[in-house]
Short mmCIF file of C-alpha atoms in Angstrom, two decimals:
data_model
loop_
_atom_site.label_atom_id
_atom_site.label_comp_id
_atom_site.label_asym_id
_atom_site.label_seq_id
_atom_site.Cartn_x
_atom_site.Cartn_y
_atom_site.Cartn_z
CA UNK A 1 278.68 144.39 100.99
CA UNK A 2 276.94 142.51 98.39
CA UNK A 3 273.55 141.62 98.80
CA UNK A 4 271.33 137.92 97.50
CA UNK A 5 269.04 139.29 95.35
CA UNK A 6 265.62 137.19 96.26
CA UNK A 7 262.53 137.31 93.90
CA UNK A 8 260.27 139.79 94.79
CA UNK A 9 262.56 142.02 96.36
CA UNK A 10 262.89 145.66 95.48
CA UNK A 11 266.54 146.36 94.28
CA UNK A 12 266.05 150.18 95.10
CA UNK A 13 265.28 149.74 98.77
CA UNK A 14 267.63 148.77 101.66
CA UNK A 15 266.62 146.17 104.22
CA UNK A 16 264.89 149.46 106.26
CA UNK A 17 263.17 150.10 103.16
CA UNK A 18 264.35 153.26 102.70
CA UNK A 19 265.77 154.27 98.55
CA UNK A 20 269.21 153.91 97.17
CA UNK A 21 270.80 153.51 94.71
CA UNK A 22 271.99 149.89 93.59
CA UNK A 23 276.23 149.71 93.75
CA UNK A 24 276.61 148.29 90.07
CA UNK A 25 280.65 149.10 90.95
CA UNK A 26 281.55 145.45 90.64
CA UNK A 27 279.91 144.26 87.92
CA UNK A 28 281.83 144.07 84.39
CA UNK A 29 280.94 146.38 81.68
CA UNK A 30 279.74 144.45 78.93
CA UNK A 31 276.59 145.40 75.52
CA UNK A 32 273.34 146.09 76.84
CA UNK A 33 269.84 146.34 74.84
CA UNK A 34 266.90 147.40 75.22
CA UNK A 35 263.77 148.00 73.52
CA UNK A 36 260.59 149.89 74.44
CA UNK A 37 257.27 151.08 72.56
CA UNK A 38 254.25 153.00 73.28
CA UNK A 39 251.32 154.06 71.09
CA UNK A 40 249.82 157.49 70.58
CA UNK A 41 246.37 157.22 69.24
CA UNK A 42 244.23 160.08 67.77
CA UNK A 43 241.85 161.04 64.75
CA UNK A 44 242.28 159.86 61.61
CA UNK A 45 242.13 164.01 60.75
CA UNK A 46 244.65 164.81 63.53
CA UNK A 47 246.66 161.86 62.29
CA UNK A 48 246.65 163.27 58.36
CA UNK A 49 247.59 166.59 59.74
CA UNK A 50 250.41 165.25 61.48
CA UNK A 51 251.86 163.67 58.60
CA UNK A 52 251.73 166.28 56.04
CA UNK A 53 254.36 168.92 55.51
CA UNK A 54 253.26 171.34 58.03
CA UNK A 55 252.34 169.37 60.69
CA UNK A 56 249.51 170.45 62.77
CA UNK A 57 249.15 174.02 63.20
CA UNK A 58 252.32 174.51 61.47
CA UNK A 59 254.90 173.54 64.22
CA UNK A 60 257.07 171.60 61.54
CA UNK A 61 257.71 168.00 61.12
CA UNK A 62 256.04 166.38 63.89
CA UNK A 63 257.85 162.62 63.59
CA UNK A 64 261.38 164.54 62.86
CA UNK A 65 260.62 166.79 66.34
CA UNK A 66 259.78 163.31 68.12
CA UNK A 67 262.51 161.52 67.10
CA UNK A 68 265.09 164.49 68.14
CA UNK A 69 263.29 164.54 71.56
CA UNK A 70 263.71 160.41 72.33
CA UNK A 71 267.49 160.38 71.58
CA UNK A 72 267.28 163.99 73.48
CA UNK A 73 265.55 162.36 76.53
CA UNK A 74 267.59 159.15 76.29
CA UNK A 75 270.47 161.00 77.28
CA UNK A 76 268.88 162.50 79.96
CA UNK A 77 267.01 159.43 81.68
CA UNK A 78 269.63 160.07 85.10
CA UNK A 79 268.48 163.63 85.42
CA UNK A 80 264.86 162.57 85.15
CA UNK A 81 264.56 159.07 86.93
CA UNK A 82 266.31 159.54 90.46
CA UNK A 83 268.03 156.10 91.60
CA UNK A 84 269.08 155.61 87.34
CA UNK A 85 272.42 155.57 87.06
CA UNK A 86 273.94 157.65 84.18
CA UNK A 87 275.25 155.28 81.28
CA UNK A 88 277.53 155.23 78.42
CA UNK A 89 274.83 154.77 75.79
CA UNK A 90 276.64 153.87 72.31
CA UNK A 91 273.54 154.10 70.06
CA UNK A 92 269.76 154.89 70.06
CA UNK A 93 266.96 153.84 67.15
CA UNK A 94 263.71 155.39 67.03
CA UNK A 95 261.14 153.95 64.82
CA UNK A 96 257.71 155.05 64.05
CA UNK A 97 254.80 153.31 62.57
CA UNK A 98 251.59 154.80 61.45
CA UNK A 99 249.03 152.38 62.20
CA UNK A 100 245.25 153.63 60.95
CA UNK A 101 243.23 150.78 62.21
CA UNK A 102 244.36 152.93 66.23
CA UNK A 103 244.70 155.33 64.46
CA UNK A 104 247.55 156.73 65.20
CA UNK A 105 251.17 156.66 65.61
CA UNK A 106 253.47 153.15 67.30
CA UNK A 107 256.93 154.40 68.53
CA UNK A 108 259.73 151.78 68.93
CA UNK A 109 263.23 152.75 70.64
CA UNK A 110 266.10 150.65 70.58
CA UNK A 111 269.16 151.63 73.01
CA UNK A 112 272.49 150.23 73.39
CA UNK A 113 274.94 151.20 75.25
CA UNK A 114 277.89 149.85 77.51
CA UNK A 115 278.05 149.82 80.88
CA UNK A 116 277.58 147.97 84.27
CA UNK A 117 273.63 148.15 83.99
CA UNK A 118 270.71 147.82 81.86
CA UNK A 119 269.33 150.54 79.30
CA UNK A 120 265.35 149.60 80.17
CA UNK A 121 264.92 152.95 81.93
CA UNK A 122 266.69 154.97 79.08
CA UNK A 123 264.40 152.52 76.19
CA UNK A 124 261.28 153.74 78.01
CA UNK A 125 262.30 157.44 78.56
CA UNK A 126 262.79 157.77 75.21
CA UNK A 127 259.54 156.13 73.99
CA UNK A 128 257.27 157.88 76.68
CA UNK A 129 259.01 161.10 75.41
CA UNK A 130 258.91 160.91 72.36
CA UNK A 131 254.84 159.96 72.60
CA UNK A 132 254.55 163.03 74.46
CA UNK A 133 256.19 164.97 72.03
CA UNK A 134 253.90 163.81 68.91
CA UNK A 135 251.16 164.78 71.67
CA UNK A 136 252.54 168.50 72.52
CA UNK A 137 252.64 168.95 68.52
CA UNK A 138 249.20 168.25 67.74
CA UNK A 139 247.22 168.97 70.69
CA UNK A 140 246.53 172.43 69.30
CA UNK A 141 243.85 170.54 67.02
CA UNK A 142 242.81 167.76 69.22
CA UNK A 143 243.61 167.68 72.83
CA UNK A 144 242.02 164.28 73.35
CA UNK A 145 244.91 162.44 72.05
CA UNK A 146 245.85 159.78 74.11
CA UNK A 147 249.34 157.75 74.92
CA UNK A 148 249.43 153.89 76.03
CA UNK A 149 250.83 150.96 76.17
CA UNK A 150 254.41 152.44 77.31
CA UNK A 151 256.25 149.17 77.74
CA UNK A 152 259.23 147.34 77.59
CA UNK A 153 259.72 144.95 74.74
CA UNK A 154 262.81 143.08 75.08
CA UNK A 155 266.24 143.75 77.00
CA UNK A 156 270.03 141.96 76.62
CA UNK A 157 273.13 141.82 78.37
CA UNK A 158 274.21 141.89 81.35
CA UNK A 159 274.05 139.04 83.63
CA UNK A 160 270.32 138.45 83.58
CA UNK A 161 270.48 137.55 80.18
CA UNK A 162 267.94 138.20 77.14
CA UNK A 163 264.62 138.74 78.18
CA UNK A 164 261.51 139.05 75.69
CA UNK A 165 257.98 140.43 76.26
CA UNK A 166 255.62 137.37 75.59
CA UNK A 167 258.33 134.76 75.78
CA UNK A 168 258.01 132.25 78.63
CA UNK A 169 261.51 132.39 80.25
CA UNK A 170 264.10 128.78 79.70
CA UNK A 171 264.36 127.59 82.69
CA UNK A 172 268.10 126.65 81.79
CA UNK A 173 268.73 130.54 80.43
CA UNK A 174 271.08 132.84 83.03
CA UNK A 175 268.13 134.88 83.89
CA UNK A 176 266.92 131.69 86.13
CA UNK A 177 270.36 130.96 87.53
CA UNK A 178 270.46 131.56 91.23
CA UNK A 179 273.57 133.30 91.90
#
C-alpha cells in the first residue's frame, strides 16, 4: 500500500498514530550522504589535557578513542534508534576540530552508504557518540563539560534530493516535487 506523503506528517506513525516502521522495500538503492556535527565545550585546562599524550587522567588518546566509538556507533544506529532501518553503510569520516575561542572540541561525521534510505540517523549517532565519548574521557577532571549543537548539516541521495543546513531550498530541486 503506498502512502502520499503530506508535509507535516510523521513518516513513523500510521493513520491511528500508532509507530512503524516506514516500508522503504520499493524504493531503488542508490548513494546516500550525510553529514552531522556537534560541539563539546570545556576548559581551556581540560581541553590541554585532552590533547596531550596522556589524555586526561591517563585513559589514552582521547580524539583516537572518539573517533573508534563514531564509526563503532555508526554501525550500530538500528540497534540503538528503534524504527532505523539497518543500512549498508560504505564509508564513515570523522573529523575533529579544536576550536579555543568554545573552547573545546567540533566533531564532524560524514556517512555514506547505499541503500533504500537516508544515513541522517547513522551521521548523528555517530557525532552524538562520539561527543559523549570525548566527555566519558575527561570527565574525571571536569564533569561540567557540556555537548551541543548535535545537528544535521547536509544530506544527499535518495529521492528527496540534496539538502543543506542554512540553504533556502530551489523551489525547482526534487526535494519540492510533489510525487
Amino acid at each position: 500500500m503506498k502512502r502520499a506523503r503530506l508535509p507535516g506528517v510523521l513518516s513513523h506513525l500510521d493513520e491511528r498514530g500508532a509507530a512503524r516502521m516506514v516500508d522503504v522495500g520499493g524504493k531503488p538503492e542508490t548513494a546516500r550522504r550525510a553529514v552531522a556535527s556537534a560541539e563539546v565545550r570545556m576548559s581551556a585546562a581540560t581541553l590541554a589535557l585532552a590533547l596531550s599524550a596522556a589524555g586526561a587522567r591517563g585513559k589514552g588518546d582521547v580524539l583516537a578513542t572518539a573517533r573508534l566509538a563514531a564509526v563503532m556507533a555508526c554501525k550500530r544506529t538500528a540497534d540503538l534508534i528503534p524504527l532505523c532501518h539497518p543500512v549498508r553503510v560504505v564509508g564513515t569520516d570523522v573529523a575533529f576540530t579544536i576550536d579555543r575561542r568554545l573552547p573545546g572540541v567540533r566533531v564532524q561525521v560524514t556517512v555514506d552508504a547505499v541503500d533504500r534510505t537516508g544515513v541522517e540517523m547513522e551521521a548523528m549517532v555517530a557525532a552524538s557518540v562520539a561527543a559523549l565519548t570525548i566527555y566519558d574521557m575527561v570527565k574525571g577532571v571536569e564533569r561540567g563539560v557540556e555537548i551541543g549543537a548535535l545537528r544535521l548539516l547536509e544530506k544527499s541521495g535518495g529521492r528527496s534530493g540534496v539538502w543543506r543546513r542554512g540553504v533556502k531550498p530551489n523551489p525547482r530541486s526534487a526535494s519540492n516535487r510533489k510525487g
